[in-house]
PDB file of C-alpha atoms in Angstrom:
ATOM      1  CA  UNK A   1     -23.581 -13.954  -2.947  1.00 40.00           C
ATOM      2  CA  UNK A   2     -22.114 -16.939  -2.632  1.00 40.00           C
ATOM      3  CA  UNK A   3     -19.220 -17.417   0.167  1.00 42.00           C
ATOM      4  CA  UNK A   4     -15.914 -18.170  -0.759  1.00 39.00           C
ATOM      5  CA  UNK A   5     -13.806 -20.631   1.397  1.00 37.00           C
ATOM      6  CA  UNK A   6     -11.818 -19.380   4.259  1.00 39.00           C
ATOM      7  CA  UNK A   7      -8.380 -20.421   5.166  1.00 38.00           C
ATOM      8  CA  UNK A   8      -7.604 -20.536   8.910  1.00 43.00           C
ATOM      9  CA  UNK A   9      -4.343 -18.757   8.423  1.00 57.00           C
ATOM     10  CA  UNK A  10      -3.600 -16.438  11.133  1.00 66.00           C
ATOM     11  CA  UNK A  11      -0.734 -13.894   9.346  1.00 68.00           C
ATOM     12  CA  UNK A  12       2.054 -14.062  12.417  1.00 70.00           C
ATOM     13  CA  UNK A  13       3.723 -10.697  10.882  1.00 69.00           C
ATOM     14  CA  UNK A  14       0.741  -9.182  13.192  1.00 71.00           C
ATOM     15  CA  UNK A  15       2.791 -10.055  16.355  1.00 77.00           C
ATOM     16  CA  UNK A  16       5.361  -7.214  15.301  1.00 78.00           C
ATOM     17  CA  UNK A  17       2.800  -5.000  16.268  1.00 80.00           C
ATOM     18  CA  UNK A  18       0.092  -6.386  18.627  1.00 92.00           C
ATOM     19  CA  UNK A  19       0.430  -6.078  22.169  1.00 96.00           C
ATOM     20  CA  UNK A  20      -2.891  -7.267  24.380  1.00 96.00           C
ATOM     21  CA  UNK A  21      -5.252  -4.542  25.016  1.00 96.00           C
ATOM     22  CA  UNK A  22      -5.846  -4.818  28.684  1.00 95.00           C
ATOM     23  CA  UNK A  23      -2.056  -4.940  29.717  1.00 95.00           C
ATOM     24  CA  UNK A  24      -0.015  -3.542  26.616  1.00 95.00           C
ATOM     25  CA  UNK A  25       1.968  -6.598  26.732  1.00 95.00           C
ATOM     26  CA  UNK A  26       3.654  -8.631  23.991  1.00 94.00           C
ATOM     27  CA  UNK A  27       1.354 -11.683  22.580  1.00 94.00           C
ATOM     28  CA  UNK A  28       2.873 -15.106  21.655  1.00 93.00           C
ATOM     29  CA  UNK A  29       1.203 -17.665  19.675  1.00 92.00           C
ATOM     30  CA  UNK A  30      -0.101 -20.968  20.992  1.00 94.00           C
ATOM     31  CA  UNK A  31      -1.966 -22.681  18.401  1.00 91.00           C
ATOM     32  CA  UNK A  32      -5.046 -20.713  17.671  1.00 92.00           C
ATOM     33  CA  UNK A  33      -5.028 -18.544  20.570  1.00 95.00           C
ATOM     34  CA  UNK A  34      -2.831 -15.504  21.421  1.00 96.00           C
ATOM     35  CA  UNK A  35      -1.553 -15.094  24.767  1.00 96.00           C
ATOM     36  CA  UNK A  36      -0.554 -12.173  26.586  1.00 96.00           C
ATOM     37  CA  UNK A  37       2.497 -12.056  28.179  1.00 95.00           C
ATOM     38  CA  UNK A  38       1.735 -10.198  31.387  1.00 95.00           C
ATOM     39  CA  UNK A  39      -1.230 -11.874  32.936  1.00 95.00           C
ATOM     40  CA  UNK A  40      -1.773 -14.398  30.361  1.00 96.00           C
ATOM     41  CA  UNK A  41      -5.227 -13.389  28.580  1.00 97.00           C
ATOM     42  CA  UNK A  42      -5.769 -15.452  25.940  1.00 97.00           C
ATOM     43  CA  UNK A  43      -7.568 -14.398  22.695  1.00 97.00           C
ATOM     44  CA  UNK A  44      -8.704 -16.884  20.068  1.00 96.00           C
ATOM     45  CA  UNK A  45      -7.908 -16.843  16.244  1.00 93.00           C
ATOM     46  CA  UNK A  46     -10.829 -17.424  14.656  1.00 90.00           C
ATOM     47  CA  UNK A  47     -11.438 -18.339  10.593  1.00 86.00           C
ATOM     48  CA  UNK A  48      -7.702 -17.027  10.624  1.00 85.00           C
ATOM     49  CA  UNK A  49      -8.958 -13.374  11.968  1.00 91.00           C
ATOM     50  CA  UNK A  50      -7.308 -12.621  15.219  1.00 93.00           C
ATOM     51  CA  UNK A  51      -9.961 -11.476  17.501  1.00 96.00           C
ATOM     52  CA  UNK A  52      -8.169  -8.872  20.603  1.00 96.00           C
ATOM     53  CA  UNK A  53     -11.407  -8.002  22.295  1.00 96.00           C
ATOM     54  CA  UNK A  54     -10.766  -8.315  26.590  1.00 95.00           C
ATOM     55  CA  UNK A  55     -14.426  -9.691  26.681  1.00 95.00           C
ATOM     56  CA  UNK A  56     -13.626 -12.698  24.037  1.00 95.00           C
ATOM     57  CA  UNK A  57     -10.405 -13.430  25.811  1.00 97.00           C
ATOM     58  CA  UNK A  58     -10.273 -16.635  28.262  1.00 97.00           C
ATOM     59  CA  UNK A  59      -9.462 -16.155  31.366  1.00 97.00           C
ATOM     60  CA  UNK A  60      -6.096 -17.106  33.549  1.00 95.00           C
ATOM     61  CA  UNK A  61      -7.373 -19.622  36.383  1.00 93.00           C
ATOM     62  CA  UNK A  62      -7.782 -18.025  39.624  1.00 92.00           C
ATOM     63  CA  UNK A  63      -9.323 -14.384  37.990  1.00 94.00           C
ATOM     64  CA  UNK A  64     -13.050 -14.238  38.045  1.00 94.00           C
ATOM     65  CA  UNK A  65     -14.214 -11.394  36.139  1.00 96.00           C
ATOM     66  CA  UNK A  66     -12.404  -9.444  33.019  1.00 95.00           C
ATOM     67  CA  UNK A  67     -12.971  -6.124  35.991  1.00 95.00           C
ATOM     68  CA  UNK A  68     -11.059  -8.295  38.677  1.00 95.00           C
ATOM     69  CA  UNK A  69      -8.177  -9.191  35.404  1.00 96.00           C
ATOM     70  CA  UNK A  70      -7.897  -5.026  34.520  1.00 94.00           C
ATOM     71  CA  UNK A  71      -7.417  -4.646  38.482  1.00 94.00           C
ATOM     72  CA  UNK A  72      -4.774  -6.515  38.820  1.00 93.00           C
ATOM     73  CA  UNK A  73      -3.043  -6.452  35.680  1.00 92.00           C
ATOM     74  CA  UNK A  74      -4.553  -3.390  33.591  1.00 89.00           C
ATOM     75  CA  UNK A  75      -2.415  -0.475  31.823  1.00 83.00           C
ATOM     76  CA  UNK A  76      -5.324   1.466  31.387  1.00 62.00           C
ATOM     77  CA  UNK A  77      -8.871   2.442  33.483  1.00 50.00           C
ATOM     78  CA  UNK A  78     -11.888   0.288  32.681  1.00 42.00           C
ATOM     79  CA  UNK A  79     -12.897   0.797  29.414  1.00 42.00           C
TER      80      UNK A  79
ATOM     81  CA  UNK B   1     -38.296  23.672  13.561  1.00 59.00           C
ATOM     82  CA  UNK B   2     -36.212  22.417  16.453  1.00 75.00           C
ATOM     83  CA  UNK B   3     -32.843  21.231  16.178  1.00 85.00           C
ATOM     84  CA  UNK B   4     -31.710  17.700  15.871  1.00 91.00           C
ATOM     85  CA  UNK B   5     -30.152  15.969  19.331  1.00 92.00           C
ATOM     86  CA  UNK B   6     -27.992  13.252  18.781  1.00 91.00           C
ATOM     87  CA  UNK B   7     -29.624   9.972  18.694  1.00 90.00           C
ATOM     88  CA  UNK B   8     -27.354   7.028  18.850  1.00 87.00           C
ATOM     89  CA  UNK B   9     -27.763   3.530  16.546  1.00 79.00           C
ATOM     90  CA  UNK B  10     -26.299   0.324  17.047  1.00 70.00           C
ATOM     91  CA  UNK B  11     -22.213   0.450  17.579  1.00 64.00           C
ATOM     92  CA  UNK B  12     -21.412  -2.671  15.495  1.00 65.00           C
ATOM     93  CA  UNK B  13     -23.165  -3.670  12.344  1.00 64.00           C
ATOM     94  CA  UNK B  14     -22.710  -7.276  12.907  1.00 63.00           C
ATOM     95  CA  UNK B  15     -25.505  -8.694  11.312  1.00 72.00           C
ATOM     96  CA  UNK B  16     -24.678 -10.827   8.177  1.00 73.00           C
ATOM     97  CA  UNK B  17     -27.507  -8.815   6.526  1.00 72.00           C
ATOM     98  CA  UNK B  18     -26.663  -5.386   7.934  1.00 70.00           C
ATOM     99  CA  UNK B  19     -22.945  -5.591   6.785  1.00 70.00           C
ATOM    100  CA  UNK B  20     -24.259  -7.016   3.157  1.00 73.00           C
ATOM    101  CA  UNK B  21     -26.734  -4.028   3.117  1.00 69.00           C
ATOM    102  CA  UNK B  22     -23.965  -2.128   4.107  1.00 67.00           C
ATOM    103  CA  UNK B  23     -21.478  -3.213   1.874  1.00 71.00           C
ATOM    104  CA  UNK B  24     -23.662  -2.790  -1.522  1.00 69.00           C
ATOM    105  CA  UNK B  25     -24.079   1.018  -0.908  1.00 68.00           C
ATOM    106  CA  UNK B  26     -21.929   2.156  -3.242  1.00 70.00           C
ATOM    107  CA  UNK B  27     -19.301   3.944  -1.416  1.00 79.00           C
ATOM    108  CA  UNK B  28     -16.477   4.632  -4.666  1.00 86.00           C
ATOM    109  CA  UNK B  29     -17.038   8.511  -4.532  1.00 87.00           C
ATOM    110  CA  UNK B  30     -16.198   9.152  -0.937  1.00 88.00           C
ATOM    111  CA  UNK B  31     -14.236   6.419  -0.662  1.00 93.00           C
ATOM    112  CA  UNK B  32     -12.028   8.031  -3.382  1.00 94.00           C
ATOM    113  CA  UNK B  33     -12.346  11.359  -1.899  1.00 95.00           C
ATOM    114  CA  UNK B  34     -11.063  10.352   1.703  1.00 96.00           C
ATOM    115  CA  UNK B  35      -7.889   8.027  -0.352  1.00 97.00           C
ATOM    116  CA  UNK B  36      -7.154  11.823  -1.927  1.00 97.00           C
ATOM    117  CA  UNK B  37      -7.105  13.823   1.318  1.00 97.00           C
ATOM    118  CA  UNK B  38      -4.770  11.046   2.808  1.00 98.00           C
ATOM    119  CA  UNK B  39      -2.396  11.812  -0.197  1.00 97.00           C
ATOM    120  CA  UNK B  40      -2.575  15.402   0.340  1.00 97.00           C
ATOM    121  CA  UNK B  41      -1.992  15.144   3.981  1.00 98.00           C
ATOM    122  CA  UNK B  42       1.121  12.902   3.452  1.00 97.00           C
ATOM    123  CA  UNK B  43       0.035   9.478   4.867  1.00 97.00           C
ATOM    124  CA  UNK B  44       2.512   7.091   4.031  1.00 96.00           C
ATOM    125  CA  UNK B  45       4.235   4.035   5.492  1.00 95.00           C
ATOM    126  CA  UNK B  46       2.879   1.820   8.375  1.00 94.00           C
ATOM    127  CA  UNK B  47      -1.165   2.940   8.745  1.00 96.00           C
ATOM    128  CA  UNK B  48      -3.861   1.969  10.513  1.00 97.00           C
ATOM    129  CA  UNK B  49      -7.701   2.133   9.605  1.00 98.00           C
ATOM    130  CA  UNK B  50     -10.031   2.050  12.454  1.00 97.00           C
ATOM    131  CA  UNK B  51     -13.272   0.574  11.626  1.00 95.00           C
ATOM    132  CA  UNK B  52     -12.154  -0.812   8.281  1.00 96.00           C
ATOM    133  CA  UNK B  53     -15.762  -2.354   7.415  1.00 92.00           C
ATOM    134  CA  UNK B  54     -15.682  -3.994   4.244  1.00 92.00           C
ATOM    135  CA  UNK B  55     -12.060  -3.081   3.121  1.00 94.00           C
ATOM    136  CA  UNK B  56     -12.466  -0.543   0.449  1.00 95.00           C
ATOM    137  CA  UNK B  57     -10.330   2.174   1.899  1.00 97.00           C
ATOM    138  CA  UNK B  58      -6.920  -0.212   2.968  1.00 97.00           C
ATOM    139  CA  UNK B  59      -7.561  -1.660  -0.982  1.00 97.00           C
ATOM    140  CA  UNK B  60      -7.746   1.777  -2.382  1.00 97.00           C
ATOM    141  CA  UNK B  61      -4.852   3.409  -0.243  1.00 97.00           C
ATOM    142  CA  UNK B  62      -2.618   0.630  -1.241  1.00 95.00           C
ATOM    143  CA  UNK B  63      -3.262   1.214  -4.580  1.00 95.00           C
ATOM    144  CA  UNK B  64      -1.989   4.748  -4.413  1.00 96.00           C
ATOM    145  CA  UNK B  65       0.407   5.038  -2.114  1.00 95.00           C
ATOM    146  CA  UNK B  66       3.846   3.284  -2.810  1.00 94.00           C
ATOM    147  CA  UNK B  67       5.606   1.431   0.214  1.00 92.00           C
ATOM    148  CA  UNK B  68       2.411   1.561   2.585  1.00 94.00           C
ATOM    149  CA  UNK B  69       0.960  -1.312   4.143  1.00 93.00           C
ATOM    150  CA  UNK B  70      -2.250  -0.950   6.440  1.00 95.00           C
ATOM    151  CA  UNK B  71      -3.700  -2.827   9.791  1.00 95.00           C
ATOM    152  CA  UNK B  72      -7.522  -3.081   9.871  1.00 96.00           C
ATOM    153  CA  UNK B  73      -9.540  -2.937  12.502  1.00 97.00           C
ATOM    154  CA  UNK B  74     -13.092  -3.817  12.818  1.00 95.00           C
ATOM    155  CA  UNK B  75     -15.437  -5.016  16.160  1.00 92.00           C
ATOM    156  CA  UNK B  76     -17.528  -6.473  13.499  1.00 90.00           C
ATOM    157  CA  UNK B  77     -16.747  -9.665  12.358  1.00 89.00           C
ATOM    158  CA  UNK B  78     -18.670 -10.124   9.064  1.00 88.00           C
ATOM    159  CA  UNK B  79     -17.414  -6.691   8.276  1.00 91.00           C
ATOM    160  CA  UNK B  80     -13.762  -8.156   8.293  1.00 95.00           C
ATOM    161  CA  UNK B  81     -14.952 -11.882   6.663  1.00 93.00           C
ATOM    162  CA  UNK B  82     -16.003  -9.893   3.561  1.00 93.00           C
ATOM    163  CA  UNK B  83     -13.167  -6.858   3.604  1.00 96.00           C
ATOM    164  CA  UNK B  84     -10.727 -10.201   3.609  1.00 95.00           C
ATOM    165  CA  UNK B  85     -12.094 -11.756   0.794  1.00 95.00           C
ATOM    166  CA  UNK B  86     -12.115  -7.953  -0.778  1.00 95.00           C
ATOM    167  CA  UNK B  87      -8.332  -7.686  -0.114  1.00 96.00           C
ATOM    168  CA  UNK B  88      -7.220 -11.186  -1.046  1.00 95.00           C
ATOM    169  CA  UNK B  89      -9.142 -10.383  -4.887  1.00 96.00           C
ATOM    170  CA  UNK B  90      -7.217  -7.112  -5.110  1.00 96.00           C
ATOM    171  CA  UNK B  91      -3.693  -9.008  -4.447  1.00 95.00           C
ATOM    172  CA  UNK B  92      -3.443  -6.764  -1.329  1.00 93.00           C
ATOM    173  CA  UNK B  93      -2.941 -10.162   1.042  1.00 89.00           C
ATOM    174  CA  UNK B  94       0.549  -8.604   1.521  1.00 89.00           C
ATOM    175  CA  UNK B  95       0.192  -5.532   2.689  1.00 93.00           C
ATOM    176  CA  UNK B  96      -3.190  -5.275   4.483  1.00 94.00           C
ATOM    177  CA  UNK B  97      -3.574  -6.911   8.087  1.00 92.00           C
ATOM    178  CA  UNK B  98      -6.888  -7.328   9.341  1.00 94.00           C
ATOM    179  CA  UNK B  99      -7.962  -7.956  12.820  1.00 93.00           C
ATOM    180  CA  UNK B 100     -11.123  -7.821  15.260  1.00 96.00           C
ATOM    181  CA  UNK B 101     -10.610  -5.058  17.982  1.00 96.00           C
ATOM    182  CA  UNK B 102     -12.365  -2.203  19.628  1.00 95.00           C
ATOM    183  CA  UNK B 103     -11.137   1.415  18.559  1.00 94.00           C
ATOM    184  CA  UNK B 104     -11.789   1.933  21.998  1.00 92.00           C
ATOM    185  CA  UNK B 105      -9.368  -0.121  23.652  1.00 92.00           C
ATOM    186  CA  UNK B 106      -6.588  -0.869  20.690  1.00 96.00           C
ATOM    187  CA  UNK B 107      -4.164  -4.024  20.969  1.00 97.00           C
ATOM    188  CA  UNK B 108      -1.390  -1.206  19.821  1.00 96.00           C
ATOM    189  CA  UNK B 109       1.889   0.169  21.824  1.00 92.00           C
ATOM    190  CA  UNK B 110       2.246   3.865  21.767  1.00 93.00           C
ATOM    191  CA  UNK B 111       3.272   5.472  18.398  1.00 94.00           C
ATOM    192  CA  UNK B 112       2.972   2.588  16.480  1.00 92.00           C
ATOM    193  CA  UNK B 113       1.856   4.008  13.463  1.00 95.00           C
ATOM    194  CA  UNK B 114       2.764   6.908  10.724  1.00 96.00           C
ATOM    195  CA  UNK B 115      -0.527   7.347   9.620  1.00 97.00           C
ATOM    196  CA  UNK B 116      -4.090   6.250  11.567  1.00 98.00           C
ATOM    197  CA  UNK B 117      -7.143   6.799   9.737  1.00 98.00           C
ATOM    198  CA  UNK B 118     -10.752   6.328   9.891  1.00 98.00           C
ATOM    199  CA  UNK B 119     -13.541   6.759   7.652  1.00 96.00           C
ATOM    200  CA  UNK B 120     -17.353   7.212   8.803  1.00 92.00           C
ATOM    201  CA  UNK B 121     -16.727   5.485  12.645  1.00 92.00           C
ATOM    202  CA  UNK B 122     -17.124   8.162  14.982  1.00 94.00           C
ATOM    203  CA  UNK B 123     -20.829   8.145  14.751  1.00 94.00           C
ATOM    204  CA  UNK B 124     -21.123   4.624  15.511  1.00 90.00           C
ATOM    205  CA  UNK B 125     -19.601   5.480  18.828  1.00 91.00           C
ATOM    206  CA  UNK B 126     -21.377   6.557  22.241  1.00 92.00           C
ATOM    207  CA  UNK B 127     -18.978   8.590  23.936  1.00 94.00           C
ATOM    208  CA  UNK B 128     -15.695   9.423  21.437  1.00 96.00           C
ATOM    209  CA  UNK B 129     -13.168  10.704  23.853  1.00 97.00           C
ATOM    210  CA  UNK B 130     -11.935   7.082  24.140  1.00 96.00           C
ATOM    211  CA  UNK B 131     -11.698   6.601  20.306  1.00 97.00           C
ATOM    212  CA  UNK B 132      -9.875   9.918  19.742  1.00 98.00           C
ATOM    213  CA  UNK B 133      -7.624   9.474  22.806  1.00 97.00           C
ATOM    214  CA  UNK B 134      -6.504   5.535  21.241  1.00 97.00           C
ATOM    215  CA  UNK B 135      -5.924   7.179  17.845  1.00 97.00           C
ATOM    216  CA  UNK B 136      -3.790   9.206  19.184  1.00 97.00           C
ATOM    217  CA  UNK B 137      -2.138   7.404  21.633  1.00 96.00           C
ATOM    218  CA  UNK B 138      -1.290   4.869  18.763  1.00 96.00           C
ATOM    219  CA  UNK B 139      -0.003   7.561  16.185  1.00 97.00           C
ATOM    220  CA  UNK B 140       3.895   8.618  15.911  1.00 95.00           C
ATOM    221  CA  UNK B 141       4.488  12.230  16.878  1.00 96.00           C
ATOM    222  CA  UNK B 142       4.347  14.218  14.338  1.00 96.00           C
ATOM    223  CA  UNK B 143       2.051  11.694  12.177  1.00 97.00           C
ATOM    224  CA  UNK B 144      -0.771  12.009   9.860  1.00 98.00           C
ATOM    225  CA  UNK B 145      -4.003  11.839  11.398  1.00 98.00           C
ATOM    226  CA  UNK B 146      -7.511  12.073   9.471  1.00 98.00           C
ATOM    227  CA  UNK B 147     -10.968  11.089  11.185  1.00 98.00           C
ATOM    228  CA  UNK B 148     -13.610  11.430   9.009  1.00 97.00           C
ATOM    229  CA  UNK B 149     -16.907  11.595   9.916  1.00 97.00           C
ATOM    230  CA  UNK B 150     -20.765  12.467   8.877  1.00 97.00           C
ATOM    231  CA  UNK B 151     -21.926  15.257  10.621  1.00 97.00           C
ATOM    232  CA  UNK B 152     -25.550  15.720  12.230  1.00 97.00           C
ATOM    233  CA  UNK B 153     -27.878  18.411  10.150  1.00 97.00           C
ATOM    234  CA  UNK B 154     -29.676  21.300  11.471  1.00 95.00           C
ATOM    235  CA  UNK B 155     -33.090  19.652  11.858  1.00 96.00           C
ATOM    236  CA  UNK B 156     -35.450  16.991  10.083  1.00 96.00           C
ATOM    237  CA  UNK B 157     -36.122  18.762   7.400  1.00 97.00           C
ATOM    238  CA  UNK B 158     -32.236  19.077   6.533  1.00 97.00           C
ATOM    239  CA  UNK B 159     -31.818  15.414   7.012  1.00 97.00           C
ATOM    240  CA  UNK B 160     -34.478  13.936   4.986  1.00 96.00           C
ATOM    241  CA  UNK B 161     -33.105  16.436   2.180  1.00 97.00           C
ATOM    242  CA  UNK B 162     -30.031  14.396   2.513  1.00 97.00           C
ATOM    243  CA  UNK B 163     -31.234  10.960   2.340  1.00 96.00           C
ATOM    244  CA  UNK B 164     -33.269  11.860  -0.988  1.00 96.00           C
ATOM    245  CA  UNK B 165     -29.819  13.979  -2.180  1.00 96.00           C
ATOM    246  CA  UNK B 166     -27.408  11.033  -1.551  1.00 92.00           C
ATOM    247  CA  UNK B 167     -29.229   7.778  -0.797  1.00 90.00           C
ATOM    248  CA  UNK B 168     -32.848   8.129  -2.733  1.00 92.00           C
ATOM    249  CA  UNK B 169     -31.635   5.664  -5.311  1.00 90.00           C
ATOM    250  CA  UNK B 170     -31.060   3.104  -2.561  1.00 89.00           C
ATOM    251  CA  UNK B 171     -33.781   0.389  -0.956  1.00 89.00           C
ATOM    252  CA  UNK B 172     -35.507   1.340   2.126  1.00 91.00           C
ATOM    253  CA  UNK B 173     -32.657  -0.644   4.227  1.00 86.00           C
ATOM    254  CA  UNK B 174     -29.836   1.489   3.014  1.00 86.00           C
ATOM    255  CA  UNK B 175     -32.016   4.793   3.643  1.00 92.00           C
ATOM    256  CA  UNK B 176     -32.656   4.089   7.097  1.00 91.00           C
ATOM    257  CA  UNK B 177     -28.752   3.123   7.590  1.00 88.00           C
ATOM    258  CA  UNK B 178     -28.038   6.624   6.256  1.00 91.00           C
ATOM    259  CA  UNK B 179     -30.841   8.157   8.203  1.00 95.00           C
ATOM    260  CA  UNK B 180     -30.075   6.416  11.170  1.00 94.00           C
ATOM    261  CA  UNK B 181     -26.100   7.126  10.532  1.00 94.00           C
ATOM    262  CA  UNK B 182     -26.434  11.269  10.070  1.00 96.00           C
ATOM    263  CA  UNK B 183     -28.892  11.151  13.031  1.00 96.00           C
ATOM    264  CA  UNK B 184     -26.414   9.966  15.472  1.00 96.00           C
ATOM    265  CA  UNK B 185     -23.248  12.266  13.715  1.00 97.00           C
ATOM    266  CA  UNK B 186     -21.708  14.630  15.683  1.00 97.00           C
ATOM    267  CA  UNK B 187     -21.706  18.241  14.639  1.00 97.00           C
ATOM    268  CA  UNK B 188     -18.021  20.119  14.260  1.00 98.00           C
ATOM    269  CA  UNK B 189     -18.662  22.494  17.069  1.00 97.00           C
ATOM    270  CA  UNK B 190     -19.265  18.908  18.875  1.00 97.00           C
ATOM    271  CA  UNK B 191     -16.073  17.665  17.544  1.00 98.00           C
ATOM    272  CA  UNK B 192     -13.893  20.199  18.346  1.00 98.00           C
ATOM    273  CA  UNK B 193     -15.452  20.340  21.937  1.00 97.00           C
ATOM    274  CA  UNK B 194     -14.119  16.216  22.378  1.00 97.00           C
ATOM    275  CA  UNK B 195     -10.919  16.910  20.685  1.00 98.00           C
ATOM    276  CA  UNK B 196      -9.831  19.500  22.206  1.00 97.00           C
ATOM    277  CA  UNK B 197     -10.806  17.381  25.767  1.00 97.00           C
ATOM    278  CA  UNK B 198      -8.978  14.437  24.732  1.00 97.00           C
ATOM    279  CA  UNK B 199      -5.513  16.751  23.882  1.00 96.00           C
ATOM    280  CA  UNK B 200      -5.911  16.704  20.062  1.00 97.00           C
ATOM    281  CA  UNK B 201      -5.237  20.594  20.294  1.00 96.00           C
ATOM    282  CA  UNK B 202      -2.960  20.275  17.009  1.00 96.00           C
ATOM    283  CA  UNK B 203      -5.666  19.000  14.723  1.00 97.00           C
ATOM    284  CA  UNK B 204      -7.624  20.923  12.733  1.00 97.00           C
ATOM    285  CA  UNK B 205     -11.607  20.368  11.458  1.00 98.00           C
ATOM    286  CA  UNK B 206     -12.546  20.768   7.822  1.00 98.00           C
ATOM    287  CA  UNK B 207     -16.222  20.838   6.521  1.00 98.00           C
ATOM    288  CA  UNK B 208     -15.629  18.928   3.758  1.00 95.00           C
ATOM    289  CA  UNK B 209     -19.147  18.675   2.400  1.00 94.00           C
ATOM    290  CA  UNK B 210     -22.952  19.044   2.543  1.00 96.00           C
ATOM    291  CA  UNK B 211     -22.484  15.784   5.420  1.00 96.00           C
ATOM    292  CA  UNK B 212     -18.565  15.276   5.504  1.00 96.00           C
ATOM    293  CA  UNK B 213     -16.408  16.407   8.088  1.00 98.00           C
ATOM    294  CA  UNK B 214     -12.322  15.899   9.010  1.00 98.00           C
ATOM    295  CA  UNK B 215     -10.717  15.961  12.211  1.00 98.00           C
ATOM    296  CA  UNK B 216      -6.945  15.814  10.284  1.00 98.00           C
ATOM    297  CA  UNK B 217      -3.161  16.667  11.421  1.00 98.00           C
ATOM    298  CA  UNK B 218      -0.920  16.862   8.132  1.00 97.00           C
ATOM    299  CA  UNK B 219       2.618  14.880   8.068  1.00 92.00           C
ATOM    300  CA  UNK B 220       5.492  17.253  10.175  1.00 89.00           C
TER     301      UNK B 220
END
């Protein structure tokens, strides 16, 4: 099957409703990377698909591990 | 014969040729059955679809239910590249918002839907208190919920029967996937143990068929 192109258009509408999944706070855009508002996890748009996963996320400078981010920042136990 | 224990398979099918495999199954009948018991329960307006896969269910449900628009949710990324290009040919680019997150750990506040759905996930999933608890969590009070899931047969015997019943016109690939899938199913009395753990007292389960079952709240 052969692939069609992909446009890297990330729909912003989406930021009505996300919020990041480690922290439950509000994202804002930068570029192609989301970034949460508390803590400042930053997940990357990629192809145009948003992808919210804690272990894809880049880390703020000065947290080592995603376990030492959820510590200090988390809304919810260790998934 | 002894009874079948729970044997889990791979949580995301993110293999290019897994989700292809996947994706040619033809899925209209249940697909179409699952779109009617959303109607019946009252889904409407903002919904969510856990585990989207290839996109036929957000497609479908915007089809046949006015004023709705649907975020999808996948953790596999070639399940989402081809339920995009699935959604943009159906003209649904509007209403249907697809991104890559874990049902276990949703990028949702509270009560941010109407409706949450999810069609054929749980199985996929180790432990399912964490999905059921993030459905919930992300549902309005008073919302439609429907979790629909394959459930696991008595014994071997029972499940082969249902791979020739429902899959024996398939390749060998798409049998194993089906094998593989009913094999690590929870049964209801299973289901109803989690739920009821994870506060989803108000929800009811329906044996739907011969390997369909429904963890479902109707609109209040």
């Amino acid at each position: 099957m052969p692939d069609q192109p992909m446009t890297s258009e990330f729909d912003d509408a989406l930021l009505d409703v996300l919020v990041c999944p480690v922290t439950r706070s509000a994202l804002r855009r930068e570029g192609d990377v989301l970034v949460g508002e508390a803590g400042g996890l930053r997940y990357p748009i990629r192809d145009g698909l948003a992808v919210l996963l804690p272990g894809e996320a880049a880390l703020p400078d000065g947290v080592e591990s995603l376990e030492a981010f959820r510590e200090r920042f988390g809304a919810t136990p260790g998934a | 014969m002894s009874r079948l224990s729970r044997q889990l398979e791979p949580e995301v099918m993110d293999t290019v040729a897994d989700a292809a495999s996947y994706d040619a199954m033809d899925h209209t009948q249940p697909n179409e059955a699952f779109v009617g018991r959303l109607i019946e329960l009252g889904a409407h307006g903002r919904m969510l679809d856990i585990g989207t896969g290839p996109g036929h269910v957000p497609v479908m449900v915007c089809g046949r239910v006015a004023g709705c628009s649907v975020v999808g949710v996948d953790l596999s990324n070639e399940m989402l590249k081809i339920a995009r290009r699935r959604v943009r040919d159906a003209g649904c680019d509007e209403r249907v918002l697809l991104l890559d997150a874990d049902a276990k750990d949703l990028p949702f506040e509270d009560h941010s839907f109407d409706t949450v759905f999810s069609n054929t996930i749980l199985h996929h999933i180790p432990d399912p208190r964490p999905f059921l608890r993030e459905a919930y969590r992300v549902l309005r009070p008073g919302g439609v919920l429907l979790i629909r899931d394959l459930y696991r047969p008595a014994d071997r015997a029972a499940l082969d029967k249902l791979v020739a019943q429902h899959a024996g016109a398939c390749d060998a690939d798409q049998q194993r996937l089906f094998a593989e899938s009913l094999h690590a199913a929870l049964t209801p009395a299973e289901l109803r143990g989690v739920a009821d753990a994870c506060g989803l007292t108000d929800c009811e389960i329906v044996v739907d068929t011969d390997r369909h079952m429904s963890l479902q709240r109707r609109c209040r």
